[in-house]
GROMACS .gro file of C-alpha atoms in nm:
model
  127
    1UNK     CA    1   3.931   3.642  10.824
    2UNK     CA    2   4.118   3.312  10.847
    3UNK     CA    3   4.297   3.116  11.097
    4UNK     CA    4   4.543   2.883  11.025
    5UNK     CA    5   4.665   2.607  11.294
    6UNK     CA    6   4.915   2.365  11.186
    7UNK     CA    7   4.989   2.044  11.341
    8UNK     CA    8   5.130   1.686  11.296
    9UNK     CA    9   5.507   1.762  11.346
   10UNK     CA   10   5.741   1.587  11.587
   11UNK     CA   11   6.031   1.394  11.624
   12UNK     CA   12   6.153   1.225  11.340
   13UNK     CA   13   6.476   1.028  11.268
   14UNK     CA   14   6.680   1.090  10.941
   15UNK     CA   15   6.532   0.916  10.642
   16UNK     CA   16   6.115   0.939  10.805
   17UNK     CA   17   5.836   1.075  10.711
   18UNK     CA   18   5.579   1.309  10.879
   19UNK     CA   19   5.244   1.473  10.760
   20UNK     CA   20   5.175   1.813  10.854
   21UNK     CA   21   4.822   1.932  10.870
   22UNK     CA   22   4.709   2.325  10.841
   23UNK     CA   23   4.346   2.293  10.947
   24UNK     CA   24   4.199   2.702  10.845
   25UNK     CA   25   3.862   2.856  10.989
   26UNK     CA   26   3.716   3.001  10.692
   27UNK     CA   27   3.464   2.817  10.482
   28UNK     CA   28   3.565   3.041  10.198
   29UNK     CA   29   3.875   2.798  10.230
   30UNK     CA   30   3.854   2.694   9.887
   31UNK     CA   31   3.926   3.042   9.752
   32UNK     CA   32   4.257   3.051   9.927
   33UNK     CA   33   4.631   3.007   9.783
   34UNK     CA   34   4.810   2.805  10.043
   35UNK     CA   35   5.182   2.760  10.119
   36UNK     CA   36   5.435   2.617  10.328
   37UNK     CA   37   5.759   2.814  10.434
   38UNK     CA   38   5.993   2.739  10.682
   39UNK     CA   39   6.244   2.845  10.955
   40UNK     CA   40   6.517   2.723  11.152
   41UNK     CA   41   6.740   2.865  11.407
   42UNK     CA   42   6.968   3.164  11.332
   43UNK     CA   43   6.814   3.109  10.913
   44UNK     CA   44   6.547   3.339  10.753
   45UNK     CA   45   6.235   3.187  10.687
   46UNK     CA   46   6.199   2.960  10.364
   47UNK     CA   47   5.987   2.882  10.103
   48UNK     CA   48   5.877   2.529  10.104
   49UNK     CA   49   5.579   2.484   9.884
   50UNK     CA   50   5.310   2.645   9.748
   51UNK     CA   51   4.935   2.539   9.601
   52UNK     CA   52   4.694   2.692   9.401
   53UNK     CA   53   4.326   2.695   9.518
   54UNK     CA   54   4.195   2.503   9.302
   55UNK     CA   55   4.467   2.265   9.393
   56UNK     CA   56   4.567   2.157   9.057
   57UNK     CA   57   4.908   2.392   9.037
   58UNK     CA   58   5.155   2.338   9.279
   59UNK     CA   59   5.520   2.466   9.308
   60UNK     CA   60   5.800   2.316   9.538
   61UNK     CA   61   6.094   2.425   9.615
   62UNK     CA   62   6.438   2.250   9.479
   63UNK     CA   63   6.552   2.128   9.801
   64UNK     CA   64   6.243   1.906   9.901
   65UNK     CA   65   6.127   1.836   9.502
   66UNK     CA   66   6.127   1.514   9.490
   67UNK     CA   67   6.053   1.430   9.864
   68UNK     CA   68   5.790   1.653   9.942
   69UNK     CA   69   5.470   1.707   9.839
   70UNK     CA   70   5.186   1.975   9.891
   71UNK     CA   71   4.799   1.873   9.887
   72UNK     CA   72   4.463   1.999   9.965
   73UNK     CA   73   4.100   1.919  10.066
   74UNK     CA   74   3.881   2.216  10.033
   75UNK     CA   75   3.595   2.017  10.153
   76UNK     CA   76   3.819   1.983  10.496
   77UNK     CA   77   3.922   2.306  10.476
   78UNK     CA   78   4.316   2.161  10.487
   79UNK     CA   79   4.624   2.166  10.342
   80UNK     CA   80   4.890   1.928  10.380
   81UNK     CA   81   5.294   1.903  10.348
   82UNK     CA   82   5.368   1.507  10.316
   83UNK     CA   83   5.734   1.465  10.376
   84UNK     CA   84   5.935   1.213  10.286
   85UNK     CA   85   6.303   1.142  10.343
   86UNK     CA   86   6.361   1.379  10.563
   87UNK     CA   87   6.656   1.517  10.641
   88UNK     CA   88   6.849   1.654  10.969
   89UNK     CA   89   6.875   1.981  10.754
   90UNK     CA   90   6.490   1.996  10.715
   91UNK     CA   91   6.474   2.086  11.103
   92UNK     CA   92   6.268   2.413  11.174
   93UNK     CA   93   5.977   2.558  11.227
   94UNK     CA   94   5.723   2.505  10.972
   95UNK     CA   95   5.445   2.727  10.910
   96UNK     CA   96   5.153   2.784  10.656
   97UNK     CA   97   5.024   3.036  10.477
   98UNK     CA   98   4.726   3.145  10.285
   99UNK     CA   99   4.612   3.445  10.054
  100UNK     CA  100   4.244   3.511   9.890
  101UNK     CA  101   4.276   3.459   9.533
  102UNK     CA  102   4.019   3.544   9.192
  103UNK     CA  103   4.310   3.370   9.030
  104UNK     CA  104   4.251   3.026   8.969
  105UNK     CA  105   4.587   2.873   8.912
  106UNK     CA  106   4.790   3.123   9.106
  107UNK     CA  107   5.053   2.995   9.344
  108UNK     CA  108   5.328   3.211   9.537
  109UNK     CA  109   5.649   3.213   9.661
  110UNK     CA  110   5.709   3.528   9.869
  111UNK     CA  111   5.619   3.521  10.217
  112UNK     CA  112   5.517   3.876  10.188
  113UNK     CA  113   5.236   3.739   9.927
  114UNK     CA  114   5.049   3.577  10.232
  115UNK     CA  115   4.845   3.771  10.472
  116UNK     CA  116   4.701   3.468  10.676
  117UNK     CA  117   4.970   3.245  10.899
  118UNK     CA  118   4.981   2.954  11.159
  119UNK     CA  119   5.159   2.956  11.464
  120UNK     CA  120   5.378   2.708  11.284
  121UNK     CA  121   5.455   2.349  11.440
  122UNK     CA  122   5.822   2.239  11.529
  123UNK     CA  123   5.984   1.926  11.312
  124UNK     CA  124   6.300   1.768  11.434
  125UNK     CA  125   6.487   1.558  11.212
  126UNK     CA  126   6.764   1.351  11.397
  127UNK     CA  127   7.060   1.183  11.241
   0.00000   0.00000   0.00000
């Protein structure tokens, strides 16, 4: 079983960048669809980003395409969320994911495809 601790968020003013980690405890690691979903107050959790485990699919969600970008290093055992131009509206909670895989290529989009979470790490974008 897998455990999934994210870190590298903070405070951030409008137009930053931040890297978030999610560091996992498995060695099978590499077998593993990751993604990246987040929440803010009073909102229902979002899809952010998602990444095969092979790492060469990767899907992103409209509202970041373009600014942020998913990434992985099975020898590591981590996944990554760059973020670029951030936004006061990209405020929340962000948490990964992760889901054992046979499929190659797969990425998802559902949270309810992911058994395996973080405890997610807070990012505060200020205007």
């Amino acid at each position: 079983q897998v455990q999934l601790r994210e870190s590298g968020g903070g405070l951030v003013h409008a137009g930053g960048s931040l890297r978030l980690s999610c560091g996992a405890s498995d060695l099978a690691f590499e077998t593993y669809a990751m993604g990246w979903f987040r929440q803010a107050p009073g909102k229902e959790r979002e899809f952010v980003a998602a990444i095969s485990w092979s790492g060469s699919e990767t899907d992103i969600a409209d509202f970041v395409k373009g600014r942020f970008t998913i990434s992985r290093d099975n020898a590591k055992f981590t996944g990554y969320l760059q973020m670029n131009s951030l936004r006061p509206e990209d405020t929340a909670v962000y948490y990964c994911a992760a889901q054992t895989t046979s499929y190659y290529y797969t990425t998802y989009r559902e949270d309810y495809e992911y058994y395996y979470w973080g405890q997610g790490t807070q990012v505060t974008v200020s205007s």
